[in-house]
Short mmCIF file of C-alpha atoms in Angstrom, two decimals:
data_model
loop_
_atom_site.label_atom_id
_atom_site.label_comp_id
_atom_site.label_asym_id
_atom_site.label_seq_id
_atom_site.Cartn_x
_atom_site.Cartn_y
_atom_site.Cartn_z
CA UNK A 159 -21.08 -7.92 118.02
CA UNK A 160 -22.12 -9.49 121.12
CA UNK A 161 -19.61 -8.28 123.98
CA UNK A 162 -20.67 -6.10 126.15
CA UNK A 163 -19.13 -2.47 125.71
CA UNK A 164 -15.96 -2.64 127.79
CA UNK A 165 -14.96 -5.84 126.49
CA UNK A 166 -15.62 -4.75 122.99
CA UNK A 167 -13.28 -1.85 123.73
CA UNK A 168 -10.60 -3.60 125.32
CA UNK A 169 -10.65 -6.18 122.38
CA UNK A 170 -9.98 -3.08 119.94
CA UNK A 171 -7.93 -1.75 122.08
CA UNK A 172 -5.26 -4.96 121.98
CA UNK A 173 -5.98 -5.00 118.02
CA UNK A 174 -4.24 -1.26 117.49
CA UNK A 175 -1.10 -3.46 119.01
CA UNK A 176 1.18 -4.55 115.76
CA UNK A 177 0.82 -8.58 114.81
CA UNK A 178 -2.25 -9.05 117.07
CA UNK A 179 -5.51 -10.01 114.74
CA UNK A 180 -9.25 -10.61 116.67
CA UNK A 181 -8.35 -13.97 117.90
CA UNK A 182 -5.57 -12.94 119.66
CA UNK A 183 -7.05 -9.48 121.12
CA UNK A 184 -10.03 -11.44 122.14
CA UNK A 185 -7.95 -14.13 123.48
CA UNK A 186 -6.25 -11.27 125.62
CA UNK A 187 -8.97 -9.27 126.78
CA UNK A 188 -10.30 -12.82 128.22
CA UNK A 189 -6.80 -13.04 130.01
CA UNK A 190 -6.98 -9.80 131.18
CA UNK A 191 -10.40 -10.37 133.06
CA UNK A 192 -9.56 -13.13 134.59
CA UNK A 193 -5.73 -10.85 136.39
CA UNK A 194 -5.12 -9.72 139.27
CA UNK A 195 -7.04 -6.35 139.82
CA UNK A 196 -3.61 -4.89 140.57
CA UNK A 197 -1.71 -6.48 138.00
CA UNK A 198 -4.02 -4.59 135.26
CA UNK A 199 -3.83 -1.26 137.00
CA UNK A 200 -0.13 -1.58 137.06
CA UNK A 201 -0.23 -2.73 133.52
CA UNK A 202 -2.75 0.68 132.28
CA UNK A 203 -0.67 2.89 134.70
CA UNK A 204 2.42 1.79 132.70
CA UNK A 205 0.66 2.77 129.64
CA UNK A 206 -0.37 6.05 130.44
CA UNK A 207 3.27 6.93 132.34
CA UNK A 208 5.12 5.48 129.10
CA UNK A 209 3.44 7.93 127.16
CA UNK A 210 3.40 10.72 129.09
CA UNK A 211 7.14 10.61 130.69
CA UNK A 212 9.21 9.28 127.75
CA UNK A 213 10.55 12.13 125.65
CA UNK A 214 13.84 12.27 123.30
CA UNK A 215 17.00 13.66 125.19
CA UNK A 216 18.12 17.04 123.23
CA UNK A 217 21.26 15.83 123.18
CA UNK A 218 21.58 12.12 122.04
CA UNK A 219 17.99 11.51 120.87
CA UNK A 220 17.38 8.47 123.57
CA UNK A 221 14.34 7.89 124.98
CA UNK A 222 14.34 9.64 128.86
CA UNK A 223 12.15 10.61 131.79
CA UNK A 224 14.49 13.29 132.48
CA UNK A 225 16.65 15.95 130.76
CA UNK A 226 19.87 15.48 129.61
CA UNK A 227 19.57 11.09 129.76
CA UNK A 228 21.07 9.29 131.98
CA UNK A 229 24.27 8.47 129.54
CA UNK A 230 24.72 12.05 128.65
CA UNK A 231 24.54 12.96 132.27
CA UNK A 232 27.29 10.01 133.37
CA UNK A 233 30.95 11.69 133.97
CA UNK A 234 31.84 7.87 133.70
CA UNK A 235 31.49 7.61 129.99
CA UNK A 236 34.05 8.06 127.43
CA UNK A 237 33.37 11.57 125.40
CA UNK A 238 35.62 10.29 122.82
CA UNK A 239 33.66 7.78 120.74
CA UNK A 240 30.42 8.73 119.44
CA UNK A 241 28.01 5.57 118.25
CA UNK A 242 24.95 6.21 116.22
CA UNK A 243 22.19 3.99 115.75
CA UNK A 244 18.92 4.58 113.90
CA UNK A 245 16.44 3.75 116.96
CA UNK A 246 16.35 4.07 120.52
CA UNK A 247 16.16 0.52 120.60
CA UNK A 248 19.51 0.04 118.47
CA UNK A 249 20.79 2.26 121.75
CA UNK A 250 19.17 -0.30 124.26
CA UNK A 251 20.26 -3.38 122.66
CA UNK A 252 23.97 -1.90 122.76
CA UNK A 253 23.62 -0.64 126.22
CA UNK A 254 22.59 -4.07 127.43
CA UNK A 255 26.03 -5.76 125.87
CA UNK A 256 27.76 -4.02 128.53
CA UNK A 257 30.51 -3.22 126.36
CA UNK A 258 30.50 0.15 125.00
CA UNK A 259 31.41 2.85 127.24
CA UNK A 260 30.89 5.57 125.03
CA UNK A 261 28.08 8.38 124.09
CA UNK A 262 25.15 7.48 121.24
CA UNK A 263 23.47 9.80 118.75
CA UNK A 264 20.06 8.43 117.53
CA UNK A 265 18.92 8.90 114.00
CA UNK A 266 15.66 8.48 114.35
CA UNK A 267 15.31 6.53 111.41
CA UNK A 268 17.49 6.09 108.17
CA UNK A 269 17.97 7.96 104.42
CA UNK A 270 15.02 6.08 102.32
CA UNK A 271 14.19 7.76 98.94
CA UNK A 272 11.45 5.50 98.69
CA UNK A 273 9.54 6.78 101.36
CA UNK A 274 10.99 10.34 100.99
CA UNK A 275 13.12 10.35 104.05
CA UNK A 276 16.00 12.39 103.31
CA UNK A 277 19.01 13.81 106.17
CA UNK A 278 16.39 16.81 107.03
CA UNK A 279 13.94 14.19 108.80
CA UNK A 280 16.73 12.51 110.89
CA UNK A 281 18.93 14.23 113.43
CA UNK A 282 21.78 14.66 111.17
CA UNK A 283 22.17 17.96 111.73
CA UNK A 284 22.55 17.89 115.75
CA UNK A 285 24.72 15.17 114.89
CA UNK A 286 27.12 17.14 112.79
CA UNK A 287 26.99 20.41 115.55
CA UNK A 288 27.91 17.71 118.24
CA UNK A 289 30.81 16.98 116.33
CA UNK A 290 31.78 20.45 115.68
CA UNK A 291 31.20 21.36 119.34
CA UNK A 292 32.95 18.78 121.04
CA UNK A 293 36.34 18.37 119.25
CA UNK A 294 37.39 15.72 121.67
CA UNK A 295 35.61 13.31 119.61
CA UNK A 296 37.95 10.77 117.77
CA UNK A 297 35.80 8.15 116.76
CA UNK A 298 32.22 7.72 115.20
CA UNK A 299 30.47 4.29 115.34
CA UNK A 300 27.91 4.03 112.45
CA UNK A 301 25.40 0.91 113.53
CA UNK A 302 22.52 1.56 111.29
CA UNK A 303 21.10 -1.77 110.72
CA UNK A 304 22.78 -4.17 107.84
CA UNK A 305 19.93 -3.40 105.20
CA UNK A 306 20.70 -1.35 101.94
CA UNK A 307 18.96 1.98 103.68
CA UNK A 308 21.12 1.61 106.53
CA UNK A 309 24.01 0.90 104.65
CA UNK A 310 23.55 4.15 102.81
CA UNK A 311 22.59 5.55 105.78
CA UNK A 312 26.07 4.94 106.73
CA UNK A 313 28.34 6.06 103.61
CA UNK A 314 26.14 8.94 103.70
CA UNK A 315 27.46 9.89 107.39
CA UNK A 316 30.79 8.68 106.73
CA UNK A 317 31.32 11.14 103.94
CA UNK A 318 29.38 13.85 106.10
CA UNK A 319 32.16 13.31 108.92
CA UNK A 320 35.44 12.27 107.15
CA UNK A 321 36.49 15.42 106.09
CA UNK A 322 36.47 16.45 109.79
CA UNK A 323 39.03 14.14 110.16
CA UNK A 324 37.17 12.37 113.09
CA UNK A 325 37.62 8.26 112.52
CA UNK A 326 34.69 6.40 111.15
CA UNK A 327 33.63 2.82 111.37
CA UNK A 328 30.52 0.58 110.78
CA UNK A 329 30.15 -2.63 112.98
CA UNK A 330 31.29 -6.10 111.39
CA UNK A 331 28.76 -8.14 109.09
CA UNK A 332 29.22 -11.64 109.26
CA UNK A 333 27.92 -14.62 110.56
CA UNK A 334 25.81 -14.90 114.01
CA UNK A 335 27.77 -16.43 116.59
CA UNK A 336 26.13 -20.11 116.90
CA UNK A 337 24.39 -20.09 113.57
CA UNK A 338 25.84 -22.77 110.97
CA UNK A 339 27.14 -21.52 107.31
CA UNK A 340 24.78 -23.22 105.31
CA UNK A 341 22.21 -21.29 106.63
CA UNK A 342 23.56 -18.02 106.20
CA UNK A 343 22.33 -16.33 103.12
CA UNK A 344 24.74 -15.38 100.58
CA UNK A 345 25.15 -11.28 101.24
CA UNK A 346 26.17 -12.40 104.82
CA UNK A 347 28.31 -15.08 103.70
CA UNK A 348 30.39 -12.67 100.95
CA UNK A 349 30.29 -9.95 103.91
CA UNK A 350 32.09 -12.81 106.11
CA UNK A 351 34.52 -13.64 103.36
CA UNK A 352 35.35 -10.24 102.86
CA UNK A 353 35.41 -9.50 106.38
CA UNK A 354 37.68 -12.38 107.06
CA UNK A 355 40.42 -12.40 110.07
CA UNK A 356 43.70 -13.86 110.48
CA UNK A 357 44.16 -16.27 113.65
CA UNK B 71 18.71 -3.33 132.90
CA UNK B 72 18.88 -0.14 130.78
CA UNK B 73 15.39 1.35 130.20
CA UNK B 74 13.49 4.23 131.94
CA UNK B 75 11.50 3.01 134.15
CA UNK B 76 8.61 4.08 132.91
CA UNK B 77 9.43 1.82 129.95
CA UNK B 78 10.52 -1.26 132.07
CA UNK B 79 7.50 -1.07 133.78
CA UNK B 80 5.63 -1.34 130.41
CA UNK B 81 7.63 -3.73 128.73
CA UNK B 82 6.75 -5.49 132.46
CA UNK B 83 3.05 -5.33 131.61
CA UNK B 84 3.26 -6.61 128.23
CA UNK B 85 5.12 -9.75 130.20
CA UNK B 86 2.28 -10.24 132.00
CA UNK B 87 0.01 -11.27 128.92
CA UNK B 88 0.32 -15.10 127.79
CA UNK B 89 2.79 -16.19 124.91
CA UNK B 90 4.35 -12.70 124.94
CA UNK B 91 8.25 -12.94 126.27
CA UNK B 92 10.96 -10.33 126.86
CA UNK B 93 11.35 -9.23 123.14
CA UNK B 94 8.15 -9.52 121.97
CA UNK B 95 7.14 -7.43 124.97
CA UNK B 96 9.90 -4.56 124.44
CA UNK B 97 8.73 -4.55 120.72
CA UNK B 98 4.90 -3.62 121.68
CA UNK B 99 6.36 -1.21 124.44
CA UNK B 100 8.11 0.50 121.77
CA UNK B 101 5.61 0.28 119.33
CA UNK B 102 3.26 1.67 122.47
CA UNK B 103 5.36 5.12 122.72
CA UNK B 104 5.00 5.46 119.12
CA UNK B 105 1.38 5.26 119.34
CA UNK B 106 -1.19 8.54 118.96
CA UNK B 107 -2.00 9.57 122.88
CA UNK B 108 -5.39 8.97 122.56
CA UNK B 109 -4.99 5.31 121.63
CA UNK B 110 -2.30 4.73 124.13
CA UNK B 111 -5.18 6.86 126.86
CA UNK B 112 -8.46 4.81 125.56
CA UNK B 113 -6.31 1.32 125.57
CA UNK B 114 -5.31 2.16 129.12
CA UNK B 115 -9.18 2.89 130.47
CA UNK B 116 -10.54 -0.04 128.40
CA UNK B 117 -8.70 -2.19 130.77
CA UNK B 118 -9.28 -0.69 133.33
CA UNK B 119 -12.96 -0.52 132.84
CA UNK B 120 -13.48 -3.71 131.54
CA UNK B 121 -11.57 -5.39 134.84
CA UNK B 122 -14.26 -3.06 137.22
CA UNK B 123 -17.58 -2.91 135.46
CA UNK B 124 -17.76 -6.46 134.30
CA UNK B 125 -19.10 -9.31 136.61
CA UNK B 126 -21.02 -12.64 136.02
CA UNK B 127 -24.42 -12.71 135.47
CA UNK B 128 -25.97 -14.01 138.16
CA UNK B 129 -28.52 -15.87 136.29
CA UNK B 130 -26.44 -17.29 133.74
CA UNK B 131 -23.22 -16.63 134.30
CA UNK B 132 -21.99 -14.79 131.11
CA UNK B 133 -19.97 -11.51 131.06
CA UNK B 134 -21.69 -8.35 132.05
CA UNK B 135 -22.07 -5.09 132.83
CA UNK B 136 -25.37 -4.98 133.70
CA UNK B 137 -27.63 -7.33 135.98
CA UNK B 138 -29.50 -9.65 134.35
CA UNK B 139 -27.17 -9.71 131.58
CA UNK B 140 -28.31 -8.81 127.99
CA UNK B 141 -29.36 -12.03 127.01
CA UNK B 142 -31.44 -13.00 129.89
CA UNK B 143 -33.13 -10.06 129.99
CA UNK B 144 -34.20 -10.02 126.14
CA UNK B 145 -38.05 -11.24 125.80
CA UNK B 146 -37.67 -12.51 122.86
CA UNK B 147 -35.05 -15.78 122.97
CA UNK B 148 -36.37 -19.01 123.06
CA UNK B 149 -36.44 -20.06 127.17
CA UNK B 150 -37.79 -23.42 126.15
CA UNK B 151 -33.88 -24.26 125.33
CA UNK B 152 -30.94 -24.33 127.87
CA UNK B 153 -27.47 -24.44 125.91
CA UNK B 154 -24.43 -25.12 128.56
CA UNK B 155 -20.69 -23.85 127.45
CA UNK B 156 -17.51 -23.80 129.57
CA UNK B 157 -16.81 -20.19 129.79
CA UNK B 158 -18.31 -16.85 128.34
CA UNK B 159 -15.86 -17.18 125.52
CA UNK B 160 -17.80 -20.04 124.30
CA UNK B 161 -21.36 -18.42 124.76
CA UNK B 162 -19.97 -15.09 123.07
CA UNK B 163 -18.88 -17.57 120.13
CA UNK B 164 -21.98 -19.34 120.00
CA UNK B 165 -23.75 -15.75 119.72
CA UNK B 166 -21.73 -14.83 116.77
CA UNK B 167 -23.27 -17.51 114.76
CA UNK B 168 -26.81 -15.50 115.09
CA UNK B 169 -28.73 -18.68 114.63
CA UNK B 170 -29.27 -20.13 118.52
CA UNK B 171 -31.82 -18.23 120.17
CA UNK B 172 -32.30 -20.47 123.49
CA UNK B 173 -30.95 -19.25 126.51
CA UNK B 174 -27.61 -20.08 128.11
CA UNK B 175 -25.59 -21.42 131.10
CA UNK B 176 -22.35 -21.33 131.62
CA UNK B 177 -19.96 -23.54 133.89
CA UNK B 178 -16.70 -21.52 134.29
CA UNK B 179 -14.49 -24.70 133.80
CA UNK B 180 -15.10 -28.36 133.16
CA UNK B 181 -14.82 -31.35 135.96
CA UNK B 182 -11.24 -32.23 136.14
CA UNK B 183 -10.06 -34.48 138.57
CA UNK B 184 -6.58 -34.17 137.61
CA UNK B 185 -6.51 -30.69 138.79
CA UNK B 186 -8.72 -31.16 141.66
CA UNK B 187 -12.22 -29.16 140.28
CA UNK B 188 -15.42 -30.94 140.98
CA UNK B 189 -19.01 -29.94 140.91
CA UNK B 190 -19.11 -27.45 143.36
CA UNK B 191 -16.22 -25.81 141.85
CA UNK B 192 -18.48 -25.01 138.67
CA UNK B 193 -22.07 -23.56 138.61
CA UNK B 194 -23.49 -26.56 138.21
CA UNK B 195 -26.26 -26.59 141.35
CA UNK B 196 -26.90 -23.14 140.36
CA UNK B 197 -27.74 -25.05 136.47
CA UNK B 198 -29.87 -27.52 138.50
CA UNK B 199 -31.93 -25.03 140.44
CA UNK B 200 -32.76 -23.07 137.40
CA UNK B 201 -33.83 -26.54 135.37
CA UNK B 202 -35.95 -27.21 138.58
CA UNK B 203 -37.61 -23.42 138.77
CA UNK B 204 -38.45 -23.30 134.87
CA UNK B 205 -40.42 -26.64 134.27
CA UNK B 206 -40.76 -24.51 130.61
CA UNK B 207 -37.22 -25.57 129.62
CA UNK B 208 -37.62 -28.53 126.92
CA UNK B 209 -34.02 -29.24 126.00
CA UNK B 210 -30.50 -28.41 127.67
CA UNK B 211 -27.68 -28.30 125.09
CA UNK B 212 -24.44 -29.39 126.48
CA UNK B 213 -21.76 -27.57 124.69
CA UNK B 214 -18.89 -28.22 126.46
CA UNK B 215 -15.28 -28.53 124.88
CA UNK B 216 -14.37 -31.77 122.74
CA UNK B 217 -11.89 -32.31 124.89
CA UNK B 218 -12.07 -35.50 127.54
CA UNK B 219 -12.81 -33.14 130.84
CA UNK B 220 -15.48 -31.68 128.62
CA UNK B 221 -16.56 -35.24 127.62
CA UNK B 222 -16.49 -36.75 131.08
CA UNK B 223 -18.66 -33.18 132.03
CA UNK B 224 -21.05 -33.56 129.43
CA UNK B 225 -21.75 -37.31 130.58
CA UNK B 226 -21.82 -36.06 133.93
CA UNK B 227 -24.45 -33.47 133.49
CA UNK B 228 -26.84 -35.79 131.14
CA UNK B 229 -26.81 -38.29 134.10
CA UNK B 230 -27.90 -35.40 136.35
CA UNK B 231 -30.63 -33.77 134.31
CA UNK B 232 -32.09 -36.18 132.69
CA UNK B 233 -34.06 -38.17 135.15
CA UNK B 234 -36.28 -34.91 135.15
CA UNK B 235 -37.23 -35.57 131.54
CA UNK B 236 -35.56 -32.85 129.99
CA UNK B 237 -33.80 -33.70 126.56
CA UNK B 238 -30.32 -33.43 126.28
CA UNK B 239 -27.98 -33.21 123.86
CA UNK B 240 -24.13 -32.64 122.52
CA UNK B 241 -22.98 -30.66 119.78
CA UNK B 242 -22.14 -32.92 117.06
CA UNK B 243 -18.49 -34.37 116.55
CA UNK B 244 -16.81 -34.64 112.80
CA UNK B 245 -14.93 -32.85 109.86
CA UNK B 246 -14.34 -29.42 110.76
CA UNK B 247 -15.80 -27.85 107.78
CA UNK B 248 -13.53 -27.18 104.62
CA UNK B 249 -10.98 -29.31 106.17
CA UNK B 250 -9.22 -31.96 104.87
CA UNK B 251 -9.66 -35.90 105.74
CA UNK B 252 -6.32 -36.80 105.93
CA UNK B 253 -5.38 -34.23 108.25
CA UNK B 254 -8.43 -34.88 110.57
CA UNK B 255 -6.52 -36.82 114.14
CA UNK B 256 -8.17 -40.23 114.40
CA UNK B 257 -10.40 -39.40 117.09
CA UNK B 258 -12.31 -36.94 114.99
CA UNK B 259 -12.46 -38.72 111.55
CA UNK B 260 -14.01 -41.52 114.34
CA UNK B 261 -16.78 -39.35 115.34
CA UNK B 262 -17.29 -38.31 111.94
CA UNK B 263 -17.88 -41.95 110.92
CA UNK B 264 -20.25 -42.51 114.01
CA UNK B 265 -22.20 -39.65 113.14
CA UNK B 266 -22.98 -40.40 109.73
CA UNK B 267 -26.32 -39.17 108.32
CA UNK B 268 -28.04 -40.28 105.09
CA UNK B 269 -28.06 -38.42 102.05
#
């Protein structure tokens, strides 16, 4: 190894980052000498804040700087539907449709016997107490992703919550909006079939 | 926008870095939180670090953190050879082999008159000073890129140097090795035929 020490360390420090090989790390840690002194700062600041500030709300399991999130703390929202997602991310991605006006409940994850990940390691149990507490919820929103762990994920919940007689539904599988049909594999396609609408 | 700040401003930094976009950059900063704090902590002071404590050696020009760097101060390279490379990347690469043993100089760009840089915009007089100082040095190696600003540089440096009877020479052109002939661009397969040797 020929860097000197700091470079070294910055180059291992880009290759901890997921998809991002020597090459790359070393092609970044050139970058990064060559930015704005402030820029960098900014950029190790964020890193240091990120970690240290973002916790889990106790209530919905989002990612927050403060205590209870800033959904769970809006009056604004409608207490009625309750959507759950498997990441704060899934939560993000929703939020930034500008749609949904209800509250979330993050998973954390989904049910995978493979890897031994059974309803104990995700919040199912807050979950479930949520929807004993608050009886003003009608609906329940399952969006676990559209793989065969989230779609157990999902009957699992939906047999969980049914007998509550609380309303639960998964989000539609089909086809992307823009993407052609005879690129669609064929799960998607029989999902889009099945799914089908009347006009 | 729906992320804690703390996140934006992350997801922000991640921007900053070249070929990363929006969702590549909210996939690190996720992947960041999920991180262990001390590789999230020694990430953040590597680049911090590495922007203050390295400079240019003033003697060659190569990253540093200490002054001469570690290559001009070592007693035992060869200072009879002078090997000239566009930026430290190049020298750092050149290293890595383990077989050169010369000294080097680097140029921190390439003459480009598209984008305005001449001479004076690269170390170049600083190159001719030391080539004037150390009558020792037998034989400057111009490594520039194989590109045609690092062409047009090396032509413009051999004009330069060697009326003061030092040797100079370019890093040889052709087949990259273990790569195929039909997929070598006509310009290299060119070379390649140029620069022939016998068997």
């Amino acid at each position: 190894m020929h860097y000197p020490e700091s470079l070294a360390k910055l180059i291992e420090g880009y290759m901890k980052l997921p998809g991002i090989g020597q090459k790359t790390a070393t092609r970044l840690a050139f970058f990064t000498i060559n930015m704005k002194e402030e820029d960098v700062s900014s950029f190790a600041k964020a890193l240091l804040f990120s970690k240290r500030n973002l916790t889990f709300c106790t209530i919905c399991g989002n990612l927050t700087e403060d205590m209870p999130c800033v959904i769970c703390r809006d009056k604004n929202r409608d207490i009625s539907t309750l959507l759950v997602v498997e990441q704060p991310k899934d939560l993000m991605a929703i939020e930034n449709m500008q749609e949904y006006k209800g509250l979330y409940h993050v998973l954390h994850g989904v049910l995978s016997p493979m890897e031994g990940i059974g309803p104990n390691d995700l919040s199912v149990s807050s979950l479930i107490k949520r929807l004993q507490e608050k009886t003003n919820i009608k609906e329940v929103i399952i969006a676990t992703n559209a793989t065969s762990e989230g779609e157990a994920t999902a009957i699992y919940l939906s047999r969980l919550i049914k007998p509550a007689k609380i309303k639960v539904t998964r989000l539609a599988h089909g086809l992307a909006v823009g993407s052609d049909i005879d690129y669609a594999d064929e799960v998607t396609l029989l999902k889009a079939v099945e799914g089908r609408r009347e006009l």
